PDB file of C-alpha atoms in Angstrom:
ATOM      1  CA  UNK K 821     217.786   5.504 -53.051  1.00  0.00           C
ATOM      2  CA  UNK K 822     216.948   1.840 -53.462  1.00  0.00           C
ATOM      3  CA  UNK K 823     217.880   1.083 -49.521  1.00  0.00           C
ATOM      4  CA  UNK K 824     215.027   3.833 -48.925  1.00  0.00           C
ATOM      5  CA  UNK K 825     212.450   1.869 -51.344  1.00  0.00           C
ATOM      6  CA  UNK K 826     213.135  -1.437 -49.526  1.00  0.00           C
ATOM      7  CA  UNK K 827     212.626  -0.025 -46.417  1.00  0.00           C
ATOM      8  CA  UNK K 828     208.990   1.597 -47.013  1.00  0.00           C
ATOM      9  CA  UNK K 829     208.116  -1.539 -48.575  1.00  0.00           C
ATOM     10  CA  UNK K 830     209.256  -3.316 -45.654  1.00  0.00           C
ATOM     11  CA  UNK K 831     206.916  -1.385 -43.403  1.00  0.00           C
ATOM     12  CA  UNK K 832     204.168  -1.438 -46.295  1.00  0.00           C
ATOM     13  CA  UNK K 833     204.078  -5.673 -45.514  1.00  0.00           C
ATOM     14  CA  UNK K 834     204.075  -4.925 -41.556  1.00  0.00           C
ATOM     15  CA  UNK K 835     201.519  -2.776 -41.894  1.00  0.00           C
ATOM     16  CA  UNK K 836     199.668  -5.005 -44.206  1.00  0.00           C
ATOM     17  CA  UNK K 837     200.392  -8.257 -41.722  1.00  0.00           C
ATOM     18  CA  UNK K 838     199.443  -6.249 -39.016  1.00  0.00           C
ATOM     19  CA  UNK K 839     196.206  -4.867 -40.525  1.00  0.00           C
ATOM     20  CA  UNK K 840     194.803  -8.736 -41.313  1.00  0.00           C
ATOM     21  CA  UNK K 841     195.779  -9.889 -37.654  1.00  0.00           C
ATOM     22  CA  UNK K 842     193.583  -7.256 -36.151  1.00  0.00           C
ATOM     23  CA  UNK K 843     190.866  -8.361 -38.604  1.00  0.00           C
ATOM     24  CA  UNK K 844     190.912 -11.961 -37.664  1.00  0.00           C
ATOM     25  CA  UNK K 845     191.046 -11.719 -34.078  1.00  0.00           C
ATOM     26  CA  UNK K 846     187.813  -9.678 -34.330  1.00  0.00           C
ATOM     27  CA  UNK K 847     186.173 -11.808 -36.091  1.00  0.00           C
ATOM     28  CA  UNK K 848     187.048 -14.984 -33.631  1.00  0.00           C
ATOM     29  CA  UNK K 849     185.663 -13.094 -30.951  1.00  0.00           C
ATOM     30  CA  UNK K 850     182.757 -12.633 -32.298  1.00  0.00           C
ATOM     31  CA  UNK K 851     182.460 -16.415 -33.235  1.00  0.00           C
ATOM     32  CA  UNK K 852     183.260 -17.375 -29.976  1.00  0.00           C
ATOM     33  CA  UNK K 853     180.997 -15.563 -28.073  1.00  0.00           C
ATOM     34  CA  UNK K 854     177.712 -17.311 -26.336  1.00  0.00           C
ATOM     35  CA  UNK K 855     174.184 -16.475 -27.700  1.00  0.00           C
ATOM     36  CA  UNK K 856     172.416 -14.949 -25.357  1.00  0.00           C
ATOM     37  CA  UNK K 857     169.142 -15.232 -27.299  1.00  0.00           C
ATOM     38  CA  UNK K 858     169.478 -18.886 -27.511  1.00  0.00           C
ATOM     39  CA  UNK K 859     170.267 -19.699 -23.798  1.00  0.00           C
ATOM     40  CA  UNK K 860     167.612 -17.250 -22.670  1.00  0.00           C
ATOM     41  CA  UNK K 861     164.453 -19.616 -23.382  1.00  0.00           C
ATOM     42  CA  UNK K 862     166.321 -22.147 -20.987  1.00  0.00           C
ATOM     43  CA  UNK K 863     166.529 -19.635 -18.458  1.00  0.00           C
ATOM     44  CA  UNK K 864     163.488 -19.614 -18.478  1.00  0.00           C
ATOM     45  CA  UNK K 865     161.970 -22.855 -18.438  1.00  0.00           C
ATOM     46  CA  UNK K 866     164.387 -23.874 -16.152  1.00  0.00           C
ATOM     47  CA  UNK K 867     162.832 -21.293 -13.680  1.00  0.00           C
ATOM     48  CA  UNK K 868     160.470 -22.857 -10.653  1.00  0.00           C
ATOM     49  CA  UNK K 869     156.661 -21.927 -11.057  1.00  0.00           C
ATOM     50  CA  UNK K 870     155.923 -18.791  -8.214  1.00  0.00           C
ATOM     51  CA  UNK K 871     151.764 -18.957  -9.564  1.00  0.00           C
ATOM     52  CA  UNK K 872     149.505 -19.285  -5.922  1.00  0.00           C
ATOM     53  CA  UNK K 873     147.789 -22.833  -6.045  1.00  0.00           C
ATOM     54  CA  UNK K 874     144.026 -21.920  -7.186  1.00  0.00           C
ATOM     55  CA  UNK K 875     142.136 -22.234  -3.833  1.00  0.00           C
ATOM     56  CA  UNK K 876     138.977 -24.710  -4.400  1.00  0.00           C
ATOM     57  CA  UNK K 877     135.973 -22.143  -4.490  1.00  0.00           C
ATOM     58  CA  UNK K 878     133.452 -21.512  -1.775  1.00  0.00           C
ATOM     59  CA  UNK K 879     130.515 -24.513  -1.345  1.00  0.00           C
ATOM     60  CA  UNK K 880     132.202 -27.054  -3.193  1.00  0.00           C
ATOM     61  CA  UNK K 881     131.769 -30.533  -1.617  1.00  0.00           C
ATOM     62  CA  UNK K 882     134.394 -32.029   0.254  1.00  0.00           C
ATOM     63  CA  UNK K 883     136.646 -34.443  -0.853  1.00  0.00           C
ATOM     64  CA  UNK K 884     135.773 -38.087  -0.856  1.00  0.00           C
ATOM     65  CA  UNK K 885     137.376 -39.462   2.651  1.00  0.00           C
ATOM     66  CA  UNK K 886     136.693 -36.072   4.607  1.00  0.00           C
ATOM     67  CA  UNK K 887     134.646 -36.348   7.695  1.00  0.00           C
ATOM     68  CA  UNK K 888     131.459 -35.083   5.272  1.00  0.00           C
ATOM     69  CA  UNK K 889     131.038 -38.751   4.639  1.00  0.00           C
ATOM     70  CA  UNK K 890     130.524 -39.628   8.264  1.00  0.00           C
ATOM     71  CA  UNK K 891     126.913 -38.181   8.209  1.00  0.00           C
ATOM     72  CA  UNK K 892     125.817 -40.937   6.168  1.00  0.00           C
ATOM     73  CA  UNK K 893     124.778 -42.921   9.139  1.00  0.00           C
ATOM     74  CA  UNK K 894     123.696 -39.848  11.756  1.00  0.00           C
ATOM     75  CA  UNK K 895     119.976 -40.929  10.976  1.00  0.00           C
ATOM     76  CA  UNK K 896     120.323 -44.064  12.732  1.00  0.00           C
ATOM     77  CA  UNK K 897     117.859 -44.543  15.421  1.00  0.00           C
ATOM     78  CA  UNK K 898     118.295 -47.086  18.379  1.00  0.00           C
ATOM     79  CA  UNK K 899     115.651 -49.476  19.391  1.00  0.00           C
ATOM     80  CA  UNK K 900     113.110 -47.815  21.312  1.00  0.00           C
ATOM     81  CA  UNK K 901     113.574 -49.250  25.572  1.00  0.00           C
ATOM     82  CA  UNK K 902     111.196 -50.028  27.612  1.00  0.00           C
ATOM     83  CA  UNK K 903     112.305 -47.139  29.547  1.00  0.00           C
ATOM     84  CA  UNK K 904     112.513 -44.320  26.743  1.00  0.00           C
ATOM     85  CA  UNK K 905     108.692 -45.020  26.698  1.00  0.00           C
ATOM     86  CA  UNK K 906     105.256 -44.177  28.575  1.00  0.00           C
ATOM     87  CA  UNK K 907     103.208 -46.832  28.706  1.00  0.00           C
ATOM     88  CA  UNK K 908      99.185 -46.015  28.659  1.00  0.00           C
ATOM     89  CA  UNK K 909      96.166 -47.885  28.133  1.00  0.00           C
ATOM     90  CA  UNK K 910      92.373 -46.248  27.329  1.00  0.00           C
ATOM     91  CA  UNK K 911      89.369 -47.979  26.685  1.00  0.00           C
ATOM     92  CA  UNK K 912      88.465 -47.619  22.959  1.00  0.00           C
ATOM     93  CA  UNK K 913      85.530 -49.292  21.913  1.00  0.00           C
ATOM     94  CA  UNK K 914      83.181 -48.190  18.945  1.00  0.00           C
ATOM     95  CA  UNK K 915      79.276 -48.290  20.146  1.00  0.00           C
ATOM     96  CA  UNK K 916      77.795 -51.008  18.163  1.00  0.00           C
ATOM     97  CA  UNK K 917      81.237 -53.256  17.597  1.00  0.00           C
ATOM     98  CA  UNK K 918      80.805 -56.744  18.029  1.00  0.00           C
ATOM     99  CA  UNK K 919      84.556 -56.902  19.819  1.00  0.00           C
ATOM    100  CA  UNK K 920      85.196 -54.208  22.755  1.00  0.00           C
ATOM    101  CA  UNK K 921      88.650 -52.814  22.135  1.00  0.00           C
ATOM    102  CA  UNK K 922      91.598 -51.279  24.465  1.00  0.00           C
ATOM    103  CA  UNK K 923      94.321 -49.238  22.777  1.00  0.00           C
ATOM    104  CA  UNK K 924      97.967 -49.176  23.993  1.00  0.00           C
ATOM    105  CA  UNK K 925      99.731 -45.733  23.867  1.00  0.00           C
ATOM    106  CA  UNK K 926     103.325 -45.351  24.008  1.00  0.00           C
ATOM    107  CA  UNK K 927     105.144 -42.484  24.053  1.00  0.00           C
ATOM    108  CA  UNK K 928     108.790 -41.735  23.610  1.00  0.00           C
ATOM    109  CA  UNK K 929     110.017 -39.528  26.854  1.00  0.00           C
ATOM    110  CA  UNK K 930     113.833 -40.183  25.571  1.00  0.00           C
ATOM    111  CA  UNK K 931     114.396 -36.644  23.982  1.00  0.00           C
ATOM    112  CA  UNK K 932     115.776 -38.472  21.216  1.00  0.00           C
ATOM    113  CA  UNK K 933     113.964 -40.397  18.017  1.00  0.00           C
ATOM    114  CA  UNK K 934     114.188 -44.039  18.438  1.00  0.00           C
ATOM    115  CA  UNK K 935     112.578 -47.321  16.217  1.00  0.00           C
ATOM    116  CA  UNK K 936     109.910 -49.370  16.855  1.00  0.00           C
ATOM    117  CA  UNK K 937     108.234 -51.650  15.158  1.00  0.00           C
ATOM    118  CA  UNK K 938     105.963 -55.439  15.319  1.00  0.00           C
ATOM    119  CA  UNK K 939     103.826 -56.521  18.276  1.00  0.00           C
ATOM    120  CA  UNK K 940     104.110 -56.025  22.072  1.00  0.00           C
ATOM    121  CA  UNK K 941     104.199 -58.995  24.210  1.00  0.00           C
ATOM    122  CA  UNK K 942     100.147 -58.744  26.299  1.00  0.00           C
ATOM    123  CA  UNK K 943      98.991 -60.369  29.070  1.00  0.00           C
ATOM    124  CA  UNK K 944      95.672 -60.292  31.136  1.00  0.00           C
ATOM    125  CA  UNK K 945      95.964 -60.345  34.640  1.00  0.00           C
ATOM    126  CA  UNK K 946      92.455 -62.290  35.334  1.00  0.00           C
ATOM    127  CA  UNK K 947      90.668 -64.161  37.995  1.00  0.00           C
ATOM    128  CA  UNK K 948      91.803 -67.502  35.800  1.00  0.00           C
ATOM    129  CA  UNK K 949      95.231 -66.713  36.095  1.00  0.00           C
ATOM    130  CA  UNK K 950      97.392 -64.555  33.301  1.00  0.00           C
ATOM    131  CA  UNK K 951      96.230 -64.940  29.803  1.00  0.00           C
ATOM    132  CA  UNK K 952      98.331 -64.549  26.873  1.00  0.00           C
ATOM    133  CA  UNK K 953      97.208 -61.901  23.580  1.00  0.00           C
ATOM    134  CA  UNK K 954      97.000 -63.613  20.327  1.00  0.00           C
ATOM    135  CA  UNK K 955      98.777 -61.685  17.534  1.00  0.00           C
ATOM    136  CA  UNK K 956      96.251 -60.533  14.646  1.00  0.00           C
ATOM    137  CA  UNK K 957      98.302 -61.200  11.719  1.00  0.00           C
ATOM    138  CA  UNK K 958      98.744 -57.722   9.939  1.00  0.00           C
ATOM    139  CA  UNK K 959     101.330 -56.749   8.634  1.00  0.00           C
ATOM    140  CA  UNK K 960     104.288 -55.227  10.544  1.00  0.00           C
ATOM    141  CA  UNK K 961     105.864 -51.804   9.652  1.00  0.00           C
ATOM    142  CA  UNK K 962     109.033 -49.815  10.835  1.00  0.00           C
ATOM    143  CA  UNK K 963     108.497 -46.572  12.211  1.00  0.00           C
ATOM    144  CA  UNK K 964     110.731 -44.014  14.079  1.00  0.00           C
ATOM    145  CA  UNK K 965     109.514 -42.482  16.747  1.00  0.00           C
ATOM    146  CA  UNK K 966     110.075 -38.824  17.264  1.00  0.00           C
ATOM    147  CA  UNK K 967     110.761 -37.529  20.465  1.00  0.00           C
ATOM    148  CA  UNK K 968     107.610 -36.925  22.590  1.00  0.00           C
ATOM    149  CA  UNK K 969     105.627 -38.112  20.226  1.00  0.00           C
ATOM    150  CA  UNK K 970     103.652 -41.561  20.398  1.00  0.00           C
ATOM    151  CA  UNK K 971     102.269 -44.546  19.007  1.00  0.00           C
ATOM    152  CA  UNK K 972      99.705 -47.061  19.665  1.00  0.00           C
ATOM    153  CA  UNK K 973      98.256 -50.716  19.211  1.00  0.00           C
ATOM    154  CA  UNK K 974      94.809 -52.198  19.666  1.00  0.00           C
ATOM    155  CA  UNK K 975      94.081 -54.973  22.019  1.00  0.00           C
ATOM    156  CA  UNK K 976      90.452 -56.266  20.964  1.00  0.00           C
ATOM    157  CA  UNK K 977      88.361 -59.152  23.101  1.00  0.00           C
ATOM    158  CA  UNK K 978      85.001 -60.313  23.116  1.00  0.00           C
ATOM    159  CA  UNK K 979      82.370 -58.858  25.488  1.00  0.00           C
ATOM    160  CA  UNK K 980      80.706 -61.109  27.841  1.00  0.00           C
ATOM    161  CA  UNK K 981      76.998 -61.087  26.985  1.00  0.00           C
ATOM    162  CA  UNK K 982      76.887 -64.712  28.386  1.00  0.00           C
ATOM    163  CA  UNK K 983      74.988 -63.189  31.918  1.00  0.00           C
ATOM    164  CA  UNK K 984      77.030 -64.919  34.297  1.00  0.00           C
ATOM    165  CA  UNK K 985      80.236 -63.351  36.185  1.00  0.00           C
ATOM    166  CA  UNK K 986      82.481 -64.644  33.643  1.00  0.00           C
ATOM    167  CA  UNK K 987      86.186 -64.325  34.228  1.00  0.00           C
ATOM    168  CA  UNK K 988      87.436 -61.349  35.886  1.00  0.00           C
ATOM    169  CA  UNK K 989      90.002 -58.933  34.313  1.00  0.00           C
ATOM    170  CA  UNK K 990      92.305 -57.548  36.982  1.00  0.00           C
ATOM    171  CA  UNK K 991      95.103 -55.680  34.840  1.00  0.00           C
ATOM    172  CA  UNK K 992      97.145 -55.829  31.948  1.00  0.00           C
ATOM    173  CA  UNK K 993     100.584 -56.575  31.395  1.00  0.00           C
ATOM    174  CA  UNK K 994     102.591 -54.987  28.032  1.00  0.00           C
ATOM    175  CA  UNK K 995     106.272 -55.735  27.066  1.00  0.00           C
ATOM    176  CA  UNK K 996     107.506 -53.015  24.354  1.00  0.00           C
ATOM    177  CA  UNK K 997     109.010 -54.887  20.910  1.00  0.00           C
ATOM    178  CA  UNK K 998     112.176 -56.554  21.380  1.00  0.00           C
ATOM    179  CA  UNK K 999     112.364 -55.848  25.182  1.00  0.00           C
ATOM    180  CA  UNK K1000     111.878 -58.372  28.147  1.00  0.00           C
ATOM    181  CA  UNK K1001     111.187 -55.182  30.838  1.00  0.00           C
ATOM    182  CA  UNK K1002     107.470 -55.409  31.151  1.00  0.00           C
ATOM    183  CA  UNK K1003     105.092 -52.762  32.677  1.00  0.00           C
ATOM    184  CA  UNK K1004     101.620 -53.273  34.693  1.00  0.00           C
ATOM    185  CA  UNK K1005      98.540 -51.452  34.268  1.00  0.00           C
ATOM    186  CA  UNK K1006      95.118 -51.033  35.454  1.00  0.00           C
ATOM    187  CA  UNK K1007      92.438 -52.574  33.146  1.00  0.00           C
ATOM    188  CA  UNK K1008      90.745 -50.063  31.049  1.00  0.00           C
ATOM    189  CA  UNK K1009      87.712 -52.218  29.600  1.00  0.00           C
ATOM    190  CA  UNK K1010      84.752 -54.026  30.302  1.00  0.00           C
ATOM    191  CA  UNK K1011      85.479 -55.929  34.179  1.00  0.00           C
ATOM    192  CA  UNK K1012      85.222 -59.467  32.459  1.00  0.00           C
ATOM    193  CA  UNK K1013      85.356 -62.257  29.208  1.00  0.00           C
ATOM    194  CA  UNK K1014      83.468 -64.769  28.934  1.00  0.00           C
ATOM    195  CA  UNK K1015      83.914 -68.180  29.964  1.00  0.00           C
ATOM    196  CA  UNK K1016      85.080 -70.151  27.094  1.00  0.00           C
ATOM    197  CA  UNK K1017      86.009 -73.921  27.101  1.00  0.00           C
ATOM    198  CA  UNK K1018      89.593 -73.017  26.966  1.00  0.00           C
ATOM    199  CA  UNK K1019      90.129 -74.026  23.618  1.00  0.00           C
ATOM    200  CA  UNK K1020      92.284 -70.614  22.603  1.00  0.00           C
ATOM    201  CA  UNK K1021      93.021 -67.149  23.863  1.00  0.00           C
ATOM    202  CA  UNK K1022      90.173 -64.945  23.361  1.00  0.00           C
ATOM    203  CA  UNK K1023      92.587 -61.576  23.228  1.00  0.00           C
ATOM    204  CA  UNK K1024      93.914 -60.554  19.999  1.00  0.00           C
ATOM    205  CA  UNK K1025      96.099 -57.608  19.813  1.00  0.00           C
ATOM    206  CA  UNK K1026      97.651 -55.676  16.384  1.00  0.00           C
ATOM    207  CA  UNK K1027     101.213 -54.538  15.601  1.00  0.00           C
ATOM    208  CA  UNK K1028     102.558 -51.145  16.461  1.00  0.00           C
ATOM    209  CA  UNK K1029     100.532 -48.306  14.784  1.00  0.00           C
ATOM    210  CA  UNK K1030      97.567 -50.457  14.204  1.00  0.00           C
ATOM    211  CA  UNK K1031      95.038 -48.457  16.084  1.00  0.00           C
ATOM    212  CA  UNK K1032      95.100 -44.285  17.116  1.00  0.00           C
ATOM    213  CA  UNK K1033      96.744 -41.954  15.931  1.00  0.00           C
ATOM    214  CA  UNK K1034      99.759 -40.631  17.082  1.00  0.00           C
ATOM    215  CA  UNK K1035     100.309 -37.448  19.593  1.00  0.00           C
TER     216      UNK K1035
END
């Protein structure tokens, strides 16, 4: 009878032993195990970016350095050439002026705009040999000169009241701004100037767009 009561309790301790060994490696499984809720935030920030770039939207300027910048200097106009120009000369005196005047047209025939600006370089072609224009004195302005479109000067001279012959005028001689190509034309004005005792030119002429209007 007792050998019967030691062996249940025995197999009561076994049982017992084997019952708190099941218990504890439960619970250091669970211990052990990763977090999943705590490593998933890294997961995440650790992921690349798959957002589209945001395209720039439609009209905005370029960016500084882009070829936009290159139209700051496409206004620009070259010097207008002797040879962009058509050179013509008309007899423009006022009935009743003291001074008989001649005005200069020049036109741009280029097809393109081009500058122009201070006094043309005049000569008379007379029976006295060539005489030089004085310049006037005004002021001198800038202009661009559209394509086809023209400008003038005035050439002004004293009228020969004296009754003699005086000296002959035979043509006249104008040299753009800035250009040494010259061209020749017939004499518009009165056929002569007085005789003078050669003490200074009697031809004054004005800067560009100091007489007419342009066309």
């Amino acid at each position: 009878m007792r050998a019967r009561s030691l062996a249940l309790t025995t197999l009561a301790v076994a049982a017992a032993l084997t019952l708190t060994a099941c218990q504890d490696d439960g619970t250091d499984t669970a211990q052990g195990a990763p977090s999943t809720a705590a490593t998933a935030p890294k997961s995440a920030a650790a992921a690349p970016s798959t957002a589209a770039p945001v395209a720039a939207p439609p009209g905005t300027a370029a960016p500084a350095g882009t070829t936009g910048g290159a139209r700051a200097g496409a206004g620009k106009a070259a010097k207008c050439r002797t040879a962009d120009l058509t050179i013509t000369a008309a007899d423009a005196t006022v009935t009743g002026d003291a001074e008989r005047t001649v005005a200069v047209q020049l036109k741009n025939h280029s097809g393109k705009e081009c500058t122009i600006a201070g006094y043309a370089g005049v000569d008379l072609q007379t029976s006295a040999g060539a005489l030089s224009a004085q310049r006037s004195g005004e002021p001198v302005v800038a202009a661009v000169l559209q394509a086809g479109k023209s400008t003038y000067f005035g050439i002004s001279y004293p009228a020969n009241t004296s009754g003699g012959s005086g000296v002959r005028i035979t043509g006249l001689v104008v040299t753009p701004p800035d250009e040494t190509h010259s061209v020749t034309l017939a004499w518009p004005g009165a056929g002569s100037l007085p005789v003078t005792d050669g003490s200074g030119s009697q031809v004054r002429i004005g800067p560009m767009g100091s007489a007419g209007q342009g066309g």
